[in-house]
PDB file of N, CA and C in Angstrom:
ATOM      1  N   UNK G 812      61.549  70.063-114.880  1.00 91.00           N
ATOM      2  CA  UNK G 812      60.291  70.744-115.005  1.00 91.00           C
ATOM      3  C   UNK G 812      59.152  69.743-114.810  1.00 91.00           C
ATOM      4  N   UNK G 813      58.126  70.149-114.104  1.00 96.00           N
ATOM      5  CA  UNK G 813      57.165  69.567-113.581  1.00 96.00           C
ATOM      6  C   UNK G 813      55.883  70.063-114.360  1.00 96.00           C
ATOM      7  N   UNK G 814      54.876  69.018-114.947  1.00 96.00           N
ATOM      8  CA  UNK G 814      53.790  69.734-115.646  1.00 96.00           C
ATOM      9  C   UNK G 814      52.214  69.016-115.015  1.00 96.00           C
ATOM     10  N   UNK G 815      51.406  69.866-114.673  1.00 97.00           N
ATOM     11  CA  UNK G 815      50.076  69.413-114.043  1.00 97.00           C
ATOM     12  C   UNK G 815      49.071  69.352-114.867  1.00 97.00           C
ATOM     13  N   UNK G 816      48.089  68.038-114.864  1.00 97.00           N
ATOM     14  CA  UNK G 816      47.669  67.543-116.073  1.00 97.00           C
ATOM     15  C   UNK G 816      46.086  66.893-115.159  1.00 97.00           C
ATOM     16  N   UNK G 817      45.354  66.907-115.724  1.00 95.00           N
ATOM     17  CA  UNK G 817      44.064  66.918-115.221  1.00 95.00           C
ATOM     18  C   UNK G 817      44.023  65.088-115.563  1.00 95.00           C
ATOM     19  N   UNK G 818      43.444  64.760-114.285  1.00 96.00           N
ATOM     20  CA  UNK G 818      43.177  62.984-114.493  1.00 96.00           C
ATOM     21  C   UNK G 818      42.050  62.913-115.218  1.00 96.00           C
ATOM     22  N   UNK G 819      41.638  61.684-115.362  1.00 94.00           N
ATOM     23  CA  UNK G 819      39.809  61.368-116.208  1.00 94.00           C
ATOM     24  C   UNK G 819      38.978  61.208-115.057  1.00 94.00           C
ATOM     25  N   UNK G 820      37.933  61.715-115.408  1.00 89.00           N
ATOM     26  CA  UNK G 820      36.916  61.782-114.662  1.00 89.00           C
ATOM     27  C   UNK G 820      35.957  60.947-114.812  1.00 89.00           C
ATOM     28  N   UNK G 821      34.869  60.506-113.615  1.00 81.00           N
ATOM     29  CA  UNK G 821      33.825  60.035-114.541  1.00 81.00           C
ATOM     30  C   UNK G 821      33.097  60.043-115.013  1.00 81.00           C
ATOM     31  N   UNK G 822      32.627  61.298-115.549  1.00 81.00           N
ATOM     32  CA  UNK G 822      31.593  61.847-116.009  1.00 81.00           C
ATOM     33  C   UNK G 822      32.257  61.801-117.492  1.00 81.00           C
ATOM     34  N   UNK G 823      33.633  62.112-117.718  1.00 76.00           N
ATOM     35  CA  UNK G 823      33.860  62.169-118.937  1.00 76.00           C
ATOM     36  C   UNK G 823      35.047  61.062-119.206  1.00 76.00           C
ATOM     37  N   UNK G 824      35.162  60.022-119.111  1.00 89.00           N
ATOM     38  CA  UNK G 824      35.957  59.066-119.003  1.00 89.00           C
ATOM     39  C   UNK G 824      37.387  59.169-120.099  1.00 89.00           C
ATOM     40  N   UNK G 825      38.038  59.758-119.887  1.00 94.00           N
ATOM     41  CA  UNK G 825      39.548  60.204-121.312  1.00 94.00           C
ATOM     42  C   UNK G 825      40.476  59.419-120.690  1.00 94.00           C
ATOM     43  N   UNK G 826      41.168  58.548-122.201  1.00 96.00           N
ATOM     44  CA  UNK G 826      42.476  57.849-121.433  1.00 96.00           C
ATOM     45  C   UNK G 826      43.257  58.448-122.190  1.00 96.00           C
ATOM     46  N   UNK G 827      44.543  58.057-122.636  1.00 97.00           N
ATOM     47  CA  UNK G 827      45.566  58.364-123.048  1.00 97.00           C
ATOM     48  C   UNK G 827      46.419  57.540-123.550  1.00 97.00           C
ATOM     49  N   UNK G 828      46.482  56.946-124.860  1.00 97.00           N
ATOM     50  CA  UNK G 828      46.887  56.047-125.423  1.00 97.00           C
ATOM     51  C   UNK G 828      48.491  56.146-125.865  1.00 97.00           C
ATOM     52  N   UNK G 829      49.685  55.801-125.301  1.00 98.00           N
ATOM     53  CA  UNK G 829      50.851  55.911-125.500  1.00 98.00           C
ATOM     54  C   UNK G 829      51.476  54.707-125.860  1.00 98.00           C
ATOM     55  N   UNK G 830      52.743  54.841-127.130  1.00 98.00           N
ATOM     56  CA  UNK G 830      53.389  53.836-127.705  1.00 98.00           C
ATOM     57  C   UNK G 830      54.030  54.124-127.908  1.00 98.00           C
ATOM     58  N   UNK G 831      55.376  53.321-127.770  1.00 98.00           N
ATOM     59  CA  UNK G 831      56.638  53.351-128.533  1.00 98.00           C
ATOM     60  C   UNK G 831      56.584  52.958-130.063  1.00 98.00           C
ATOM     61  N   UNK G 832      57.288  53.260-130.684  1.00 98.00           N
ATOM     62  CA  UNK G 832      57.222  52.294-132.021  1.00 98.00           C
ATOM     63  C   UNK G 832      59.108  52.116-132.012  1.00 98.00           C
ATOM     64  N   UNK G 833      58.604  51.183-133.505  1.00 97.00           N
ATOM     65  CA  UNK G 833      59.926  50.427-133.709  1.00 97.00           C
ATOM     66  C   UNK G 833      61.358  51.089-134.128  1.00 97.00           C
ATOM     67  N   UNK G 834      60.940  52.552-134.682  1.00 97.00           N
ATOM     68  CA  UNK G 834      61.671  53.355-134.652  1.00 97.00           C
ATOM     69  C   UNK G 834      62.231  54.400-134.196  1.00 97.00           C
ATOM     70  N   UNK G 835      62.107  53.892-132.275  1.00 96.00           N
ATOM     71  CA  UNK G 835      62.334  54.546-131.375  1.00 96.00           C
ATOM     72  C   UNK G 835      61.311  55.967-131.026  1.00 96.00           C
ATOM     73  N   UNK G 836      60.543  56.378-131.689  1.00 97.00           N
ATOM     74  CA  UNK G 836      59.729  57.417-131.569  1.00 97.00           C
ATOM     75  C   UNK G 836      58.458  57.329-130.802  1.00 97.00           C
ATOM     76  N   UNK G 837      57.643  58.007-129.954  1.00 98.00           N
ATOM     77  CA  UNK G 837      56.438  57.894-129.450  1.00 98.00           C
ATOM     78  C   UNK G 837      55.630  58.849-129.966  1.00 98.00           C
ATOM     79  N   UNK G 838      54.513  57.917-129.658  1.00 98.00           N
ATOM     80  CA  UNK G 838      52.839  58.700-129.897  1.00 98.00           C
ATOM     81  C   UNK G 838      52.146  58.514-129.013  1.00 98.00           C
ATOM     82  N   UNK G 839      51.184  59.649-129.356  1.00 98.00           N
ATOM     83  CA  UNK G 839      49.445  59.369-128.081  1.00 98.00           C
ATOM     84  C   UNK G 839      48.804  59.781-128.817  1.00 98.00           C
ATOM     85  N   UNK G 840      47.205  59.497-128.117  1.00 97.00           N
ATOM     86  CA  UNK G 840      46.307  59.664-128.628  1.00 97.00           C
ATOM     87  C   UNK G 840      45.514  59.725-127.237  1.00 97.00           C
ATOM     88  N   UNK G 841      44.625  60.788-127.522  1.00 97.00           N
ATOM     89  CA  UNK G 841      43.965  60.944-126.237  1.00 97.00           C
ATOM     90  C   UNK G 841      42.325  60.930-126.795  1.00 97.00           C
ATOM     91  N   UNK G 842      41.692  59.681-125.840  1.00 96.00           N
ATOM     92  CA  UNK G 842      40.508  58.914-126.569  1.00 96.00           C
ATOM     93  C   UNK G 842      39.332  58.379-125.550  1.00 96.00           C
ATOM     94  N   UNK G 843      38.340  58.639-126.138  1.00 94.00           N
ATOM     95  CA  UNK G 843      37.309  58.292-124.769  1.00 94.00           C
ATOM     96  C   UNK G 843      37.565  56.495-124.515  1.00 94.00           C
ATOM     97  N   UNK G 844      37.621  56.160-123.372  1.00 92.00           N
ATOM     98  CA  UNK G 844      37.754  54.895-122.360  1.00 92.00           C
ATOM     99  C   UNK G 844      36.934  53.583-123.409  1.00 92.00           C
ATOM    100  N   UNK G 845      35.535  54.227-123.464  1.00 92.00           N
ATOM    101  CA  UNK G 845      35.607  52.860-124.949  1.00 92.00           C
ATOM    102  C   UNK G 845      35.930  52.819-125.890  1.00 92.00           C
ATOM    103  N   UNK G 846      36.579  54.037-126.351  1.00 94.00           N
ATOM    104  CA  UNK G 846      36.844  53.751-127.444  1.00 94.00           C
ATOM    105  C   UNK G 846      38.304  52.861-127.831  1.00 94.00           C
ATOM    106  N   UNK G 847      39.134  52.867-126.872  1.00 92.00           N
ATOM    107  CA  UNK G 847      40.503  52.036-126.592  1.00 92.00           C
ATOM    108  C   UNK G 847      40.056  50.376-127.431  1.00 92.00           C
ATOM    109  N   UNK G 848      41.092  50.376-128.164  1.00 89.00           N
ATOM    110  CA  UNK G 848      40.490  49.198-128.997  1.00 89.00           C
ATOM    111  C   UNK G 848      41.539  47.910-128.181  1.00 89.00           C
ATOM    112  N   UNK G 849      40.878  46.253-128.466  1.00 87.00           N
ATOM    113  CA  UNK G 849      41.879  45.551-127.291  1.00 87.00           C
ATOM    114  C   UNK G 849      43.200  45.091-128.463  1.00 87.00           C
ATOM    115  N   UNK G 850      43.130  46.131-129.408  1.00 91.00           N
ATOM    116  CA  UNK G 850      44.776  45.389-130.147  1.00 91.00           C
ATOM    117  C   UNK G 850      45.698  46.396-130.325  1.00 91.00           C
ATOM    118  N   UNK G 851      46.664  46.335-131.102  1.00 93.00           N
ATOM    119  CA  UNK G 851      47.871  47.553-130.809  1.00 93.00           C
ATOM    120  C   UNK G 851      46.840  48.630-132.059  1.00 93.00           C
ATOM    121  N   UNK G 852      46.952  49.958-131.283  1.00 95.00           N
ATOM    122  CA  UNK G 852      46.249  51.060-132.021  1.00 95.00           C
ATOM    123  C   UNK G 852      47.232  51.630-132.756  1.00 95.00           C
ATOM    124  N   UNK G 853      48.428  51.493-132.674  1.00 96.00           N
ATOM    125  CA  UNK G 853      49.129  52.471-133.453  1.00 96.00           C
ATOM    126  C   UNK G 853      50.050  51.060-134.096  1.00 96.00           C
ATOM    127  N   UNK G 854      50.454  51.344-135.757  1.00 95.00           N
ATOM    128  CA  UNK G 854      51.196  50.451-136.137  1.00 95.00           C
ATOM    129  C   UNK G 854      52.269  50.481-136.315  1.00 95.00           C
ATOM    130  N   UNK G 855      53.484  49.753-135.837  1.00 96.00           N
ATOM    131  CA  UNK G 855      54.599  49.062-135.641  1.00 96.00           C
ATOM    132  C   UNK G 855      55.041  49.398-134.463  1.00 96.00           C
ATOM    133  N   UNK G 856      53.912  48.774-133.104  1.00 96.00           N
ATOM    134  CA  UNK G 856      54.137  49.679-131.983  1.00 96.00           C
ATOM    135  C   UNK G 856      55.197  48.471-131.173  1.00 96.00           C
ATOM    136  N   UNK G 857      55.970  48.606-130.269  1.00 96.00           N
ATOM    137  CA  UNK G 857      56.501  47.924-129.445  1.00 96.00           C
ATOM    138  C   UNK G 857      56.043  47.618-128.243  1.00 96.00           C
ATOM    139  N   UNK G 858      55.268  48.867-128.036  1.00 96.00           N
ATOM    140  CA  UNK G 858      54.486  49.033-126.091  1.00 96.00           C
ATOM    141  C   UNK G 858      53.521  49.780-126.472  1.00 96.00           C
ATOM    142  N   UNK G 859      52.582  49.406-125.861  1.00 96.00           N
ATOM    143  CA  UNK G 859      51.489  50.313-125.415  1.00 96.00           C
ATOM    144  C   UNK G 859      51.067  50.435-124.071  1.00 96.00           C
ATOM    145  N   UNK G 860      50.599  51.740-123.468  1.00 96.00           N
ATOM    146  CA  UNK G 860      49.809  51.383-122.306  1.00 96.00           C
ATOM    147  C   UNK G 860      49.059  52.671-122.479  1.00 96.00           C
ATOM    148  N   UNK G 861      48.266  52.249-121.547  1.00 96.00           N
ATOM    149  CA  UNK G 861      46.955  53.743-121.432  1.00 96.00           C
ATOM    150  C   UNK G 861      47.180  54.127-120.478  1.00 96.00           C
ATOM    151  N   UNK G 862      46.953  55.372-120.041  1.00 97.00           N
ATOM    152  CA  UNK G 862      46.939  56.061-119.006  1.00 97.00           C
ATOM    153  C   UNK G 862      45.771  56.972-118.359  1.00 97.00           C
ATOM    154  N   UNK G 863      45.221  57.167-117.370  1.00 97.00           N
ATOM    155  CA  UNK G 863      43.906  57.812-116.983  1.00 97.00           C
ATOM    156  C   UNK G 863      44.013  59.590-117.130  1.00 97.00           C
ATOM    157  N   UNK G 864      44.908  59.915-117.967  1.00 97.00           N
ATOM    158  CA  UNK G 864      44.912  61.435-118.146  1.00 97.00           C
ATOM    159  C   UNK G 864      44.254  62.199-119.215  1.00 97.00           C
ATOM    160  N   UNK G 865      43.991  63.777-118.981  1.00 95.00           N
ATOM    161  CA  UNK G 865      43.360  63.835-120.254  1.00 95.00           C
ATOM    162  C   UNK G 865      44.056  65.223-120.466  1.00 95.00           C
ATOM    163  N   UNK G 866      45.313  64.819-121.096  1.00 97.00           N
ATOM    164  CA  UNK G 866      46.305  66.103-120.934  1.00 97.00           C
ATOM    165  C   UNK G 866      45.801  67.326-122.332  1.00 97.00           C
ATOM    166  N   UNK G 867      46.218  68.288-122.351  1.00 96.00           N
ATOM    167  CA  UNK G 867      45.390  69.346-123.546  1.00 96.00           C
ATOM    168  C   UNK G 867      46.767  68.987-124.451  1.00 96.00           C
ATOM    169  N   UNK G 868      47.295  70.014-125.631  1.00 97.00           N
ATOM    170  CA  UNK G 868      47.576  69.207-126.784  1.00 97.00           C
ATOM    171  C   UNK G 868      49.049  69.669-126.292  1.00 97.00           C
ATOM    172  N   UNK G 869      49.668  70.812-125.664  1.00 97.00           N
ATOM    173  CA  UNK G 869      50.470  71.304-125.489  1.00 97.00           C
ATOM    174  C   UNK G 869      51.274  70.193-124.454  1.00 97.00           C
ATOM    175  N   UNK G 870      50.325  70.333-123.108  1.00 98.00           N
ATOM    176  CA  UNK G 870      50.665  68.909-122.431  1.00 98.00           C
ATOM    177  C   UNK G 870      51.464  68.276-122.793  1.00 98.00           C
ATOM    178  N   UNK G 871      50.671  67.205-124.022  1.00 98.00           N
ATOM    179  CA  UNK G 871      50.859  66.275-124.527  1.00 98.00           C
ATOM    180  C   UNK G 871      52.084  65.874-125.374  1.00 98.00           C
ATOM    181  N   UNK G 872      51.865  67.356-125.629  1.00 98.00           N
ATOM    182  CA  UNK G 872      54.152  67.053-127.003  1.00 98.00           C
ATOM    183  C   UNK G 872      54.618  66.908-125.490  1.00 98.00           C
ATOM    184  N   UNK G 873      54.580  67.758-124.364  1.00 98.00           N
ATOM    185  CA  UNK G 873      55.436  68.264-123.686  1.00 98.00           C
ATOM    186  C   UNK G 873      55.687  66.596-122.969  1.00 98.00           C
ATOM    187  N   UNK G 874      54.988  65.742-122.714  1.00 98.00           N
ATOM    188  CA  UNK G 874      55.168  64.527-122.437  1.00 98.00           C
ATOM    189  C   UNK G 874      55.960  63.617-123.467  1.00 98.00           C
ATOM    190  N   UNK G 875      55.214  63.910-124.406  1.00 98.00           N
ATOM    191  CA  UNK G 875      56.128  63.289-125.613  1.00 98.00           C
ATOM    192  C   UNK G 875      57.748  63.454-125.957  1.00 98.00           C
ATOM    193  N   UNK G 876      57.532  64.831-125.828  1.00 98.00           N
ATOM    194  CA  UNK G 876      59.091  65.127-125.610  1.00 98.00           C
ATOM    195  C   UNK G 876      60.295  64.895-125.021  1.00 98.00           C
ATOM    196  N   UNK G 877      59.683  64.560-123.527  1.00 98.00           N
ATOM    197  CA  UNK G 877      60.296  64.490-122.558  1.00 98.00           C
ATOM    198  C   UNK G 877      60.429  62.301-122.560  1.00 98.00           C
ATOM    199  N   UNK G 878      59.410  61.763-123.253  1.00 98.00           N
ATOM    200  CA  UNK G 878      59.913  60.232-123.242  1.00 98.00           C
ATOM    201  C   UNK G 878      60.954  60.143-124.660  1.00 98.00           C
ATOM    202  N   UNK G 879      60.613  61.274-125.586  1.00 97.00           N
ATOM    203  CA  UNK G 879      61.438  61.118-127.296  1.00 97.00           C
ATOM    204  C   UNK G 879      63.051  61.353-126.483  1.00 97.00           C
ATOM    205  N   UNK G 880      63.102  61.798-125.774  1.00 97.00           N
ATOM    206  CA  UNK G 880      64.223  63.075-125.043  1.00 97.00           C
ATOM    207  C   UNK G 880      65.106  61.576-123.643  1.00 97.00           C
ATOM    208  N   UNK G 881      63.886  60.886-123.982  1.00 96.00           N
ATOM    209  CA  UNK G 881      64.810  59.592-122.455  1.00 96.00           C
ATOM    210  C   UNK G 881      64.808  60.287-120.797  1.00 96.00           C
ATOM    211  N   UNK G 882      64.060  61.880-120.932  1.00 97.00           N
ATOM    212  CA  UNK G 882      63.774  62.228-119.482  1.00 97.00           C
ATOM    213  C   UNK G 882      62.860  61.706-118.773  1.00 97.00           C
ATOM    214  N   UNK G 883      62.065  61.183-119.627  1.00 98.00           N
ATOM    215  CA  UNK G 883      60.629  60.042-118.824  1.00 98.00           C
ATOM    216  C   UNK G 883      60.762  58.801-118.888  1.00 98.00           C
ATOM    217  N   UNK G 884      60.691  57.951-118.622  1.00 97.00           N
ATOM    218  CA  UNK G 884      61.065  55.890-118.936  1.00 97.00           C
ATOM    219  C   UNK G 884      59.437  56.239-119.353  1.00 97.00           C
ATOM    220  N   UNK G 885      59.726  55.460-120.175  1.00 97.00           N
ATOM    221  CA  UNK G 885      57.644  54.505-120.796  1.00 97.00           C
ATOM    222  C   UNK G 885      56.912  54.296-120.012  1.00 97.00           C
ATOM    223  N   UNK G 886      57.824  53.488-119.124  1.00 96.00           N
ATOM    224  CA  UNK G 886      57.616  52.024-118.022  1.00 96.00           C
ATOM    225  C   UNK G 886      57.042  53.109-117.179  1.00 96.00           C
ATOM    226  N   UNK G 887      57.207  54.734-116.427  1.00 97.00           N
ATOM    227  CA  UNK G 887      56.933  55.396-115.820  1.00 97.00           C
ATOM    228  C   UNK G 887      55.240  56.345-115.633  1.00 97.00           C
ATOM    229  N   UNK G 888      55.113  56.037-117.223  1.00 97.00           N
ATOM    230  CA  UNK G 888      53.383  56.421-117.128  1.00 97.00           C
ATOM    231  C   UNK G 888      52.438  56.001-116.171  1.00 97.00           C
ATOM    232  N   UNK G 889      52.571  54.483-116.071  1.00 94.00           N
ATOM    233  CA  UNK G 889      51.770  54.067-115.199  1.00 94.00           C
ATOM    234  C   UNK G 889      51.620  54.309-113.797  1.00 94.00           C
ATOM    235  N   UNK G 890      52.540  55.182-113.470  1.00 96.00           N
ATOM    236  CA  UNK G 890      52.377  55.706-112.507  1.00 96.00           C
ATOM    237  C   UNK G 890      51.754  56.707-111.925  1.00 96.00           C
ATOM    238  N   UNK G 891      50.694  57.310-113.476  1.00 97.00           N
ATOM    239  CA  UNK G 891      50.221  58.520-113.054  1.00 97.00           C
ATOM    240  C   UNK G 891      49.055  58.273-113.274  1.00 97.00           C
ATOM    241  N   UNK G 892      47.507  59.228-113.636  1.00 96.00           N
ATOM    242  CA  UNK G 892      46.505  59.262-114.107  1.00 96.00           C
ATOM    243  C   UNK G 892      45.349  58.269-113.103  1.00 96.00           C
ATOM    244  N   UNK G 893      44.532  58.591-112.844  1.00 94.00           N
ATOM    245  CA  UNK G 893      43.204  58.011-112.099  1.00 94.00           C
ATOM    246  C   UNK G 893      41.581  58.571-113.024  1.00 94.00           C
ATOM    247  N   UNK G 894      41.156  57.782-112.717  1.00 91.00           N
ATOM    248  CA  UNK G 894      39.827  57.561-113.673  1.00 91.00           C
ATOM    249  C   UNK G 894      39.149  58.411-112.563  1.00 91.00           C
ATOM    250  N   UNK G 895      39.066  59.010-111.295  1.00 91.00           N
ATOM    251  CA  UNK G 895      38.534  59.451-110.157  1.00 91.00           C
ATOM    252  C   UNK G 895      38.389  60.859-110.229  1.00 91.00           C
ATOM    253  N   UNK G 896      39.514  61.318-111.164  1.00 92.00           N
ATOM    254  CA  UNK G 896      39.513  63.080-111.405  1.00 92.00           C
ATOM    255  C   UNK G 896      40.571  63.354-110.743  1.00 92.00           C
ATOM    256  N   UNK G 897      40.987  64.406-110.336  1.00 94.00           N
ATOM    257  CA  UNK G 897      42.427  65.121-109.524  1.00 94.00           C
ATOM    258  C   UNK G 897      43.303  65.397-110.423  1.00 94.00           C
ATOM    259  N   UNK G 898      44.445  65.456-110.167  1.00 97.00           N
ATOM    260  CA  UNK G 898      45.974  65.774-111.156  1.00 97.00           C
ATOM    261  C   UNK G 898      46.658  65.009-110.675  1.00 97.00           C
ATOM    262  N   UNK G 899      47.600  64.902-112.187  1.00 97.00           N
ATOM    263  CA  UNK G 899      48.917  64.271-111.983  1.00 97.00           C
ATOM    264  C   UNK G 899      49.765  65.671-111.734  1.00 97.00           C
ATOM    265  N   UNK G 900      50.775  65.168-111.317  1.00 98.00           N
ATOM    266  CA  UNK G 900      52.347  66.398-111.633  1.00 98.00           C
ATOM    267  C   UNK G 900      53.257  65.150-112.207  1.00 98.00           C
ATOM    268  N   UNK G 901      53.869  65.488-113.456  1.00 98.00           N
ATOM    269  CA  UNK G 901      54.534  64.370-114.303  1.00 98.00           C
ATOM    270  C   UNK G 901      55.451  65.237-114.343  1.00 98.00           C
ATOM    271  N   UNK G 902      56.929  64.630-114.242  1.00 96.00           N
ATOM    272  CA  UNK G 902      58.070  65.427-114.844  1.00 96.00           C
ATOM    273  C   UNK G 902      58.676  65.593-116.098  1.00 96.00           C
ATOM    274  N   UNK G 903      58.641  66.198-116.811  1.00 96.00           N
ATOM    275  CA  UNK G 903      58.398  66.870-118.588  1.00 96.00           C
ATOM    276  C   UNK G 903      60.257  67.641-118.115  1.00 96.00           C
TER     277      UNK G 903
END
């Protein structure tokens, strides 16, 4: 399953803050571009990376799910999201 997810724009700059933690589980947080702080935002994280998406909340498990689930690699986010606007299609 394939899910379409609106990139950040620049008028409204949204990233998407994703982490593993130490107990195998992930989180996000979806947060305006300054507000991204430069140290680990979530605690006992293993990885972080941001991503240029500004997925709605449903989206967002549905991503979650799919990295809690091992159908998404981590390492694979970065492959999506642009600060320019458009869509991703991410596989969920």
């Amino acid at each position: 399953m394939e899910i379409t997810v609106n990139n950040s724009t620049t008028a409204t700059t949204l990233v998407t803050v994703f982490a593993e933690l130490q107990d195998g589980r992930f989180v996000a947080k979806v947060m305006g571009e300054t507000d991204v702080p430069y140290t680990p935002y979530f605690e006992n994280e293993l990885d972080q990376v941001i991503v240029y998406i500004a997925p709605d909340e449903q989206q967002l498990q549905a991503i979650l799910t799919a990295l809690g689930e091992r159908r998404l690699p981590f390492a694979d986010l970065q492959n999506y999201g642009a600060a320019g606007g458009g869509t991703s299609v991410i596989p969920v």
